[in-house]
PDB file of C-alpha atoms in Angstrom:
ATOM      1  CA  UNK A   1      26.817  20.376 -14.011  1.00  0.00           C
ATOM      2  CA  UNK A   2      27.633  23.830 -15.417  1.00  0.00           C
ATOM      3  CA  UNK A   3      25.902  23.307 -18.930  1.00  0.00           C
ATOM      4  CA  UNK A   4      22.602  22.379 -17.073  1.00  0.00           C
ATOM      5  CA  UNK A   5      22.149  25.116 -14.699  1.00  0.00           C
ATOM      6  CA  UNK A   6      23.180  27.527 -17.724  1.00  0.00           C
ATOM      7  CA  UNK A   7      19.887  26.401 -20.013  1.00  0.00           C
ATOM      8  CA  UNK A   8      18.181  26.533 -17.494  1.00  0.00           C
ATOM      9  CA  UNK A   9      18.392  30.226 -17.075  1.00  0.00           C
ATOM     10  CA  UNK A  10      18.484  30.918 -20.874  1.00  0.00           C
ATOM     11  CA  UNK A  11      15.472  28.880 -21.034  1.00  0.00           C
ATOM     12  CA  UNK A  12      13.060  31.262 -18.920  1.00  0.00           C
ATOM     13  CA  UNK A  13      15.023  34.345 -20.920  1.00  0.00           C
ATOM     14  CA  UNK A  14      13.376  32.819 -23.959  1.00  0.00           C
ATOM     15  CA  UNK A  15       9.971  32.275 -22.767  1.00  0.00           C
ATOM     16  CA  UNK A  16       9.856  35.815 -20.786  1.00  0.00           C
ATOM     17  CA  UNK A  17      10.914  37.124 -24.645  1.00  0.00           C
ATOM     18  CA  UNK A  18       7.965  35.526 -26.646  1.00  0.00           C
ATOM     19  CA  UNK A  19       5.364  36.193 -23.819  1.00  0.00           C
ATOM     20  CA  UNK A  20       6.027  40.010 -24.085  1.00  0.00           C
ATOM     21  CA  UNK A  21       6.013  39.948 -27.912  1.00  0.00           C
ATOM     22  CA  UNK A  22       2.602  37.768 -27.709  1.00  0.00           C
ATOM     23  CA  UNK A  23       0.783  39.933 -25.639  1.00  0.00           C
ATOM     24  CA  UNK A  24       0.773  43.125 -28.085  1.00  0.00           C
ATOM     25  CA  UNK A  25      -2.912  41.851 -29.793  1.00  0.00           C
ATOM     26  CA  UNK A  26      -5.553  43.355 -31.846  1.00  0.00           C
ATOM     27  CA  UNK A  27      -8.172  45.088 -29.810  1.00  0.00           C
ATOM     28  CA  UNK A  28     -11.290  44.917 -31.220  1.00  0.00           C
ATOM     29  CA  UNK A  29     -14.565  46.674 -30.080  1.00  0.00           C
ATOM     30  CA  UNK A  30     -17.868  46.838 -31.216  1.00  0.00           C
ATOM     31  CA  UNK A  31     -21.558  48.113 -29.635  1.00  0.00           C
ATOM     32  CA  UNK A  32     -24.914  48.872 -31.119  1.00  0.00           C
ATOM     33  CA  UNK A  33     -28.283  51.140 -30.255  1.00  0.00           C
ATOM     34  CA  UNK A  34     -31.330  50.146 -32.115  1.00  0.00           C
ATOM     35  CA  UNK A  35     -30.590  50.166 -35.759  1.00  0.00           C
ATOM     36  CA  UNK A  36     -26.824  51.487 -35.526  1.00  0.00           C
ATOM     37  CA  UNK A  37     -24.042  48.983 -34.969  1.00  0.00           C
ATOM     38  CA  UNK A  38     -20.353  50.127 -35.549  1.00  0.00           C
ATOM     39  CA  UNK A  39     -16.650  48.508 -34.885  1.00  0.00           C
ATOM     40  CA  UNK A  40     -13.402  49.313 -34.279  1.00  0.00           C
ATOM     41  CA  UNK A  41      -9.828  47.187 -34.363  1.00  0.00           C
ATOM     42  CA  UNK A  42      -6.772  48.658 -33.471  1.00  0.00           C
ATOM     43  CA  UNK A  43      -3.976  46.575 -34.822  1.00  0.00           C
ATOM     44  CA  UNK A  44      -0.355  46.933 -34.910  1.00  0.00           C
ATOM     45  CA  UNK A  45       2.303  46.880 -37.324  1.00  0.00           C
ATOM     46  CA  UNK A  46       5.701  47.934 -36.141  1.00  0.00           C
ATOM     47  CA  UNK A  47       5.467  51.114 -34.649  1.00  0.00           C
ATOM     48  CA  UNK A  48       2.033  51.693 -36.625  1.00  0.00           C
ATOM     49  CA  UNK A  49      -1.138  51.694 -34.746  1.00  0.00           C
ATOM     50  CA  UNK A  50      -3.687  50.489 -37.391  1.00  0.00           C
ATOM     51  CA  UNK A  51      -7.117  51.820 -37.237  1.00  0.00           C
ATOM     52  CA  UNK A  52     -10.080  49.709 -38.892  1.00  0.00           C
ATOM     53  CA  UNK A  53     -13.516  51.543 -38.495  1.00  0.00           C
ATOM     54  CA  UNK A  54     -16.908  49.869 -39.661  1.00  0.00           C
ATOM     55  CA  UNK A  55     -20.292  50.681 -39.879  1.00  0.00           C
ATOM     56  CA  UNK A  56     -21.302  47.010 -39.398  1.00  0.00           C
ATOM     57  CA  UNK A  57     -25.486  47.954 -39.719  1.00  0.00           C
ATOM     58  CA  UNK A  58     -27.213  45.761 -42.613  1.00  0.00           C
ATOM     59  CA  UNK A  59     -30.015  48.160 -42.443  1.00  0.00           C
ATOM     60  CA  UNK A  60     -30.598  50.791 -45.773  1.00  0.00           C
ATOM     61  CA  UNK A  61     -28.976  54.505 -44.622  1.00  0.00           C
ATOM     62  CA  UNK A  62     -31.725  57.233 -45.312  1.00  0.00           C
ATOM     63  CA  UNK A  63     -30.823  59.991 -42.996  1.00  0.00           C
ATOM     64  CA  UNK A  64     -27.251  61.851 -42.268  1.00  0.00           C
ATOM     65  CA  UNK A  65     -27.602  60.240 -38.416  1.00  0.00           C
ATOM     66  CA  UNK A  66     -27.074  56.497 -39.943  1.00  0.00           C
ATOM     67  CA  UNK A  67     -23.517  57.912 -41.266  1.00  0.00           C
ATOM     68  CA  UNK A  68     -20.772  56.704 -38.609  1.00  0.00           C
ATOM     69  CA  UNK A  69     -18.177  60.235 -38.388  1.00  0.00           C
ATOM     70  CA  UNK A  70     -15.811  59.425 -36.194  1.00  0.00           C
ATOM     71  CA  UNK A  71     -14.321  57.364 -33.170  1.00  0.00           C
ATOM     72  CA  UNK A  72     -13.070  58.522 -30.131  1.00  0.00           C
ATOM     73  CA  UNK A  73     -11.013  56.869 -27.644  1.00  0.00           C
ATOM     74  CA  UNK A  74      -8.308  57.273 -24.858  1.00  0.00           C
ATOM     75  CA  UNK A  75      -4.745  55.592 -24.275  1.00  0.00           C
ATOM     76  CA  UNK A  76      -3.285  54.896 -21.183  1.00  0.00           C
ATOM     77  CA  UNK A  77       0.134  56.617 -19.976  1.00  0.00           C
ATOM     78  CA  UNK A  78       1.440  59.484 -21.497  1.00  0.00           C
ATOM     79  CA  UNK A  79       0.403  61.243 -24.356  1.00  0.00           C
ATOM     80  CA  UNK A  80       1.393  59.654 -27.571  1.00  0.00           C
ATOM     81  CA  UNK A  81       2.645  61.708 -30.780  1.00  0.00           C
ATOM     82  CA  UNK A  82       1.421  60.414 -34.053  1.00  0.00           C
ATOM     83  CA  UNK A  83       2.256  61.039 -37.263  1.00  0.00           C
ATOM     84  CA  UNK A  84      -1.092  60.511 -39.849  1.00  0.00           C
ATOM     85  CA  UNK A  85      -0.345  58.184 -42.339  1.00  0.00           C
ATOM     86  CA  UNK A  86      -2.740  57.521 -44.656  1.00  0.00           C
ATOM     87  CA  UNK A  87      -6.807  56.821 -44.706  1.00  0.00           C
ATOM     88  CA  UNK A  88      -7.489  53.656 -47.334  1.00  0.00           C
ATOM     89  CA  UNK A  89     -10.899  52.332 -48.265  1.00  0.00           C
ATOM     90  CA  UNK A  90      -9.995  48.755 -48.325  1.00  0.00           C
ATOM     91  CA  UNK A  91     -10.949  46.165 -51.140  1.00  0.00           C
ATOM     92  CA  UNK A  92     -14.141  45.373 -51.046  1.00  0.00           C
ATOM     93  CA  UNK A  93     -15.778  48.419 -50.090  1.00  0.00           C
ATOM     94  CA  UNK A  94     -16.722  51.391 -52.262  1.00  0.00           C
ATOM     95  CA  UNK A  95     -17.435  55.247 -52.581  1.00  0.00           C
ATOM     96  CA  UNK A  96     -21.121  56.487 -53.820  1.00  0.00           C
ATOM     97  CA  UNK A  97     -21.149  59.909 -55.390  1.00  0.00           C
ATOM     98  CA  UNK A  98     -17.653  60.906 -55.048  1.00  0.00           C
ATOM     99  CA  UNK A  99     -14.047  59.995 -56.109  1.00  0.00           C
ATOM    100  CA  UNK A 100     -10.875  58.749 -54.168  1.00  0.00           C
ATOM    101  CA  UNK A 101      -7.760  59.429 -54.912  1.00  0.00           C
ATOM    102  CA  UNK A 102      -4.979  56.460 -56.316  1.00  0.00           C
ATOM    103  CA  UNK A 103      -5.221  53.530 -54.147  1.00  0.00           C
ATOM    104  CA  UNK A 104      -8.825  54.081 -52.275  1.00  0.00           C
ATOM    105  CA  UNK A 105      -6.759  57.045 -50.608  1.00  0.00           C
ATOM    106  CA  UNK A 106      -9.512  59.145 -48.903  1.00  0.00           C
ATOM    107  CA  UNK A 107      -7.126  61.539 -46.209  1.00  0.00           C
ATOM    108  CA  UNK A 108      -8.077  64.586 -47.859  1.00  0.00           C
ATOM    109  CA  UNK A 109     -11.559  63.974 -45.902  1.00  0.00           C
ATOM    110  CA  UNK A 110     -10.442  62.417 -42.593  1.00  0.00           C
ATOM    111  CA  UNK A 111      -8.846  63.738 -39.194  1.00  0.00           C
ATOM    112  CA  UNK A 112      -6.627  62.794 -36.719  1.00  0.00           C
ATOM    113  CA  UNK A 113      -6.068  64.999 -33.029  1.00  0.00           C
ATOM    114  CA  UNK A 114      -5.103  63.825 -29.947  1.00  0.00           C
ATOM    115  CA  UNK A 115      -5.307  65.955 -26.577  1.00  0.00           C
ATOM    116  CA  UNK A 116      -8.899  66.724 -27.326  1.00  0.00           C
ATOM    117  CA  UNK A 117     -11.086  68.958 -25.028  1.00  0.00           C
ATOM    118  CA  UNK A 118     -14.806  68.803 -25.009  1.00  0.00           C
ATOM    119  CA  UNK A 119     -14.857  65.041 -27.048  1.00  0.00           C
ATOM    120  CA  UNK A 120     -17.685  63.189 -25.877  1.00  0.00           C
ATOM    121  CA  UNK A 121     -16.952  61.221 -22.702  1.00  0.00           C
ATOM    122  CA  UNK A 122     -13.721  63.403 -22.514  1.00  0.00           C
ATOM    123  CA  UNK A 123     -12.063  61.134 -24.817  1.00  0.00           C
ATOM    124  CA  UNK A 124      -8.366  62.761 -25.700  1.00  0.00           C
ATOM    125  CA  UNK A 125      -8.025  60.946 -29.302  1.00  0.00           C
ATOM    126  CA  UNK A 126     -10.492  60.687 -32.395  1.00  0.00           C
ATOM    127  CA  UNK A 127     -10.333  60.064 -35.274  1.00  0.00           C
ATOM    128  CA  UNK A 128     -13.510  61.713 -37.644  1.00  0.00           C
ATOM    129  CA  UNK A 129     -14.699  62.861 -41.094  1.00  0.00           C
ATOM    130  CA  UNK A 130     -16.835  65.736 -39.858  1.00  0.00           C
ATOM    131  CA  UNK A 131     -15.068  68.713 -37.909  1.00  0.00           C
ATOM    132  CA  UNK A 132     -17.111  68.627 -34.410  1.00  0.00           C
ATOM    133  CA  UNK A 133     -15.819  72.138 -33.356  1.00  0.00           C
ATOM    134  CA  UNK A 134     -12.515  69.486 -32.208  1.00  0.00           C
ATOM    135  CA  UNK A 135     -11.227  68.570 -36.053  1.00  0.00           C
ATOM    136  CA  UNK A 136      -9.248  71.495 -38.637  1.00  0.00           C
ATOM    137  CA  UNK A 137      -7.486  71.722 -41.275  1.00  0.00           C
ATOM    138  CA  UNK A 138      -4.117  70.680 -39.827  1.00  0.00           C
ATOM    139  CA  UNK A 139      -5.566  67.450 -38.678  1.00  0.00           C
ATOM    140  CA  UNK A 140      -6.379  65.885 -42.141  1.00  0.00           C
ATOM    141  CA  UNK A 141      -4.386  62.438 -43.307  1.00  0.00           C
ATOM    142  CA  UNK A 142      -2.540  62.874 -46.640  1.00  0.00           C
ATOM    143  CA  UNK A 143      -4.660  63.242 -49.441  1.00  0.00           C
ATOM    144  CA  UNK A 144      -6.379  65.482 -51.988  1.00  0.00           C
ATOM    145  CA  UNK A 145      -9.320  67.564 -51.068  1.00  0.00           C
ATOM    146  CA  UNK A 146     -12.380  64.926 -52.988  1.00  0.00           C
ATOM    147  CA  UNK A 147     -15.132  67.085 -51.925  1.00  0.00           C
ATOM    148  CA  UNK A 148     -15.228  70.536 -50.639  1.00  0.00           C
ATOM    149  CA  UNK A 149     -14.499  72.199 -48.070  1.00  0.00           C
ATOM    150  CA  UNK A 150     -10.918  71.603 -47.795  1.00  0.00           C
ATOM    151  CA  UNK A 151     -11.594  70.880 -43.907  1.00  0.00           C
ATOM    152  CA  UNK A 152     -13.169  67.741 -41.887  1.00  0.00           C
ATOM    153  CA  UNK A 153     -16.821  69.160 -42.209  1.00  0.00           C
ATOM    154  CA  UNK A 154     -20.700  67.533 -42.871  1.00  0.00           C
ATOM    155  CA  UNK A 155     -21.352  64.328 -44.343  1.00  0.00           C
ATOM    156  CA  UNK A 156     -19.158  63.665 -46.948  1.00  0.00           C
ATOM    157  CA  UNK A 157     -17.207  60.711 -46.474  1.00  0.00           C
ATOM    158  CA  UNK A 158     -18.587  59.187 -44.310  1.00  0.00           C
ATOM    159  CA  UNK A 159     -19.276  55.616 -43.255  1.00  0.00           C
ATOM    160  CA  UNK A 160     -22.869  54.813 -44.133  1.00  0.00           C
ATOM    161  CA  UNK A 161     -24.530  51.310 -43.736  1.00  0.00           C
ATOM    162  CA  UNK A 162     -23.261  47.408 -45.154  1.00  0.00           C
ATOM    163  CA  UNK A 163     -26.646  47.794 -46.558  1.00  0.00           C
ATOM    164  CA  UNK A 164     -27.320  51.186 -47.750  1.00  0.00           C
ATOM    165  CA  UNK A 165     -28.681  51.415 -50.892  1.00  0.00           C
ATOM    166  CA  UNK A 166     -27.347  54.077 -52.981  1.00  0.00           C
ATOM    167  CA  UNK A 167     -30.062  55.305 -54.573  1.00  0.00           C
ATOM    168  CA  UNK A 168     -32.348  55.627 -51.559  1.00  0.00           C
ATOM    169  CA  UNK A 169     -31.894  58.361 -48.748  1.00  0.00           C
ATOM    170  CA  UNK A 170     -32.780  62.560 -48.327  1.00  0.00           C
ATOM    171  CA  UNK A 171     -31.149  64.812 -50.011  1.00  0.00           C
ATOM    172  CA  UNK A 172     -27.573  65.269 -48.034  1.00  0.00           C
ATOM    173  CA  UNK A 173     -27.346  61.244 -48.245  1.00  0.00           C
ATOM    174  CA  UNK A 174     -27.839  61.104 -52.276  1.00  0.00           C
ATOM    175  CA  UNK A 175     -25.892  64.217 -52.791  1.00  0.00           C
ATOM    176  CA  UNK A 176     -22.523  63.511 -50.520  1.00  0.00           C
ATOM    177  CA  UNK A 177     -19.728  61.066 -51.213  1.00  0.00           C
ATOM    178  CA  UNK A 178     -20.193  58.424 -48.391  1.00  0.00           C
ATOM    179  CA  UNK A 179     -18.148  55.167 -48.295  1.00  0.00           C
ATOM    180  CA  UNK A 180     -19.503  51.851 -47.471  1.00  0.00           C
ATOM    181  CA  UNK A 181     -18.800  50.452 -45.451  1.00  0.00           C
ATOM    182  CA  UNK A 182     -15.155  50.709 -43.966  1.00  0.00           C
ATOM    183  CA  UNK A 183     -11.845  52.382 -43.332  1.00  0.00           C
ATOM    184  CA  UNK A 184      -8.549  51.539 -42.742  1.00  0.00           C
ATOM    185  CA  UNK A 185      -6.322  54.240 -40.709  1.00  0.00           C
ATOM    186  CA  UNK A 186      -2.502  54.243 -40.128  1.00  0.00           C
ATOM    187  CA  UNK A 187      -1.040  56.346 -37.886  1.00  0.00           C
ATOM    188  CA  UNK A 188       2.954  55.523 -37.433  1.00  0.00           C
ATOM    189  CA  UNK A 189       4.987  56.543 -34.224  1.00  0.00           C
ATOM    190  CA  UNK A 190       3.585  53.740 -31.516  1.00  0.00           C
ATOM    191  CA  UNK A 191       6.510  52.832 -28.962  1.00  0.00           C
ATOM    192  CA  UNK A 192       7.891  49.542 -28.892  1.00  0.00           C
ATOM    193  CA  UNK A 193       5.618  47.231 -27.461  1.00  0.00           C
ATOM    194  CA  UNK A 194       2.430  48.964 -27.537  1.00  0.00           C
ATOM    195  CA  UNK A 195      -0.526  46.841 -26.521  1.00  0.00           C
ATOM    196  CA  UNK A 196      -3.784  48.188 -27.919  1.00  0.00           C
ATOM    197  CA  UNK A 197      -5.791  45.432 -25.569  1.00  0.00           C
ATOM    198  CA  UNK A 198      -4.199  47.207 -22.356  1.00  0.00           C
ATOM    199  CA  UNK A 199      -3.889  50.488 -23.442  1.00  0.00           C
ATOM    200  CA  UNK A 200      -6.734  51.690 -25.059  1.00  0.00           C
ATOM    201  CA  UNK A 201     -10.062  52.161 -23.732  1.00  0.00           C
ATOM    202  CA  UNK A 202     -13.125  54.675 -23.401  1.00  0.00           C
ATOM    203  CA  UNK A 203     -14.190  54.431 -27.234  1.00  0.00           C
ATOM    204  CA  UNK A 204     -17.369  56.326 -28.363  1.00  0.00           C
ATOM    205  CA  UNK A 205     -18.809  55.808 -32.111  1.00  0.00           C
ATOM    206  CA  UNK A 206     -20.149  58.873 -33.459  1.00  0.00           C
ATOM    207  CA  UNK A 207     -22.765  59.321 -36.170  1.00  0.00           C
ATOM    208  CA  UNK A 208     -24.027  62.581 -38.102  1.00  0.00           C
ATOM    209  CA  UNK A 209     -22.451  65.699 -38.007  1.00  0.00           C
ATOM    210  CA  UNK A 210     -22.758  67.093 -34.656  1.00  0.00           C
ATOM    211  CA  UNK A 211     -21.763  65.886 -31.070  1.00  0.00           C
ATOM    212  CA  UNK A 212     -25.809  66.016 -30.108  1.00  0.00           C
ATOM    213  CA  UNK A 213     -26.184  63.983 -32.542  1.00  0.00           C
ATOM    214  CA  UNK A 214     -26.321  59.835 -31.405  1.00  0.00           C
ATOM    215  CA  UNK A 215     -23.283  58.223 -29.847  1.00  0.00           C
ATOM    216  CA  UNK A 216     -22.344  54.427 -28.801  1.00  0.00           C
ATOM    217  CA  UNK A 217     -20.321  54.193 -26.084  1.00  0.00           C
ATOM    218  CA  UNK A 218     -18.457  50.860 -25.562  1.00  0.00           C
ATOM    219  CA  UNK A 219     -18.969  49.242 -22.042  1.00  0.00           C
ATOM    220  CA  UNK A 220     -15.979  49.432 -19.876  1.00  0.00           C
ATOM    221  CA  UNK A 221     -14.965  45.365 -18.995  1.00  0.00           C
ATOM    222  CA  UNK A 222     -15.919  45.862 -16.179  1.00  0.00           C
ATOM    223  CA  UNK A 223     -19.829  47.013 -17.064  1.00  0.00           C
ATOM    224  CA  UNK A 224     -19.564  43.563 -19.461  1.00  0.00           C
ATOM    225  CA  UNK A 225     -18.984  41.820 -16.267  1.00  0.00           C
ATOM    226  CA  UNK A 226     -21.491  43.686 -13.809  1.00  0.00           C
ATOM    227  CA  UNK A 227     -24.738  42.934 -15.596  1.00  0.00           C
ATOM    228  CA  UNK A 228     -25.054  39.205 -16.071  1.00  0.00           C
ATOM    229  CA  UNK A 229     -24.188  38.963 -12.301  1.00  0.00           C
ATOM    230  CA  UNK A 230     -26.989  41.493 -11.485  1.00  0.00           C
ATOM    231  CA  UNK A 231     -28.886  39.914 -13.440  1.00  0.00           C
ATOM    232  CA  UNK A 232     -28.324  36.627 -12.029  1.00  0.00           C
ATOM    233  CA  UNK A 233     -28.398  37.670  -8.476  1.00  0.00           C
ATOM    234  CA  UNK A 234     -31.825  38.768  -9.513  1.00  0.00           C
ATOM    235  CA  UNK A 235     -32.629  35.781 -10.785  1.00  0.00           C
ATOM    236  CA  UNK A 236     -31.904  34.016  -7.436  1.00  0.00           C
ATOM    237  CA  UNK A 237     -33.759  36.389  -5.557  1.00  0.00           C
ATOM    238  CA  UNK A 238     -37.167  36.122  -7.713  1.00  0.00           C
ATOM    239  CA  UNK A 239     -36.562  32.106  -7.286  1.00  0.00           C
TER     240      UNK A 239
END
């Protein structure tokens, strides 16, 4: 009778063991406001937290305000210390008007900063190509300065538009390096089972070069939730 009851302890051990390994998923957010549309997934890998940022519009880009900047977000629990990593434009995607160094490396012209004051929506992490008054110096990835100033500043680098056409645009769009459409961020130093899909939250795409500039906030889940039910208790009423 022994060897029965013992698998049957060892048994829930197991399935306790893959359910908390399962449940550290990619979180992926996107939102939109007329013609913008942007995306985020936060992946891991290890103790990496992978950052994927999009500009997922198919419109043309003709104005510095179509250019995503940054992302901002917050995690849950206590502060986390990361280490920047590197900033990759992945396959696929491609730099107008400006270089990159070996690999699609483009960290010379993104930031990373955590404990953030005055980040819209009082978000305590972003990560951005333009300085904001919240981005210096000490906050780029690794990488070669491509265009200066040797600082997160204006435009350059950018994320403009899946559809922007290169050779349209004002002057700061035809004259700045901006990438199209995508980039890939890794940040390494995550604790052990880090779960973006519980832990982060409150993410705000910015576009342009200043904070008065337009923002998408994500909906909280629980906003998701509230307006179809509003709107069908409406519904019910009007019937």
């Amino acid at each position: 009778m022994s060897r029965p009851i013992a698998n049957l302890f060892i048994a829930p051990a197991l399935v306790v063991g893959f359910a908390a390994a399962a449940q550290a998923a990619p979180f992926f957010q996107a939102a939109s406001s007329g013609s913008r549309s942007a995306s985020v997934l936060f992946d891991t890998s290890g103790t990496d937290l992978i950052v994927t940022l999009t500009n997922t519009s198919a419109l043309d880009a003709l104005v510095p305000v179509d250019v995503l900047g940054a992302v901002f977000f917050d995690v849950a629990g206590s502060p986390l210390t990361l280490t920047r990593a590197s900033a990759v434009v992945p396959a696929g995607h491609v730099v107008f008007n400006g270089p990159t160094d070996p690999g699609n490396v483009v960290g010379g012209e993104w930031a990373y900063n955590s404990g953030l004051s005055g980040a819209p929506f009082s978000a305590a992490y972003g990560i951005s190509s333009v300085g904001l008054g919240l981005f210096g110096p000490g906050d780029l990835f690794p990488g070669t300065d491509l265009q200066p100033p040797t600082s997160p500043d204006g435009l350059q680098y950018g994320i403009t538009t899946a559809g922007d056409n290169p050779l349209t645009g004002n002057t700061p769009m035809m004259t700045n390096a901006l990438i199209r459409n995508q980039v890939v961020f890794t940040l390494s130093g995550l604790p052990l089972g880090f779960d973006p899909s519980t832990m982060i939250s409150n993410i705000t795409f910015q576009y342009g070069t200043d904070l008065a500039e337009p923002q998408i906030r994500v909906p909280a889940p629980g906003a998701l939730l509230l307006a179809p039910v509003g709107g069908l208790l409406a519904l019910r009423r009007r019937r």
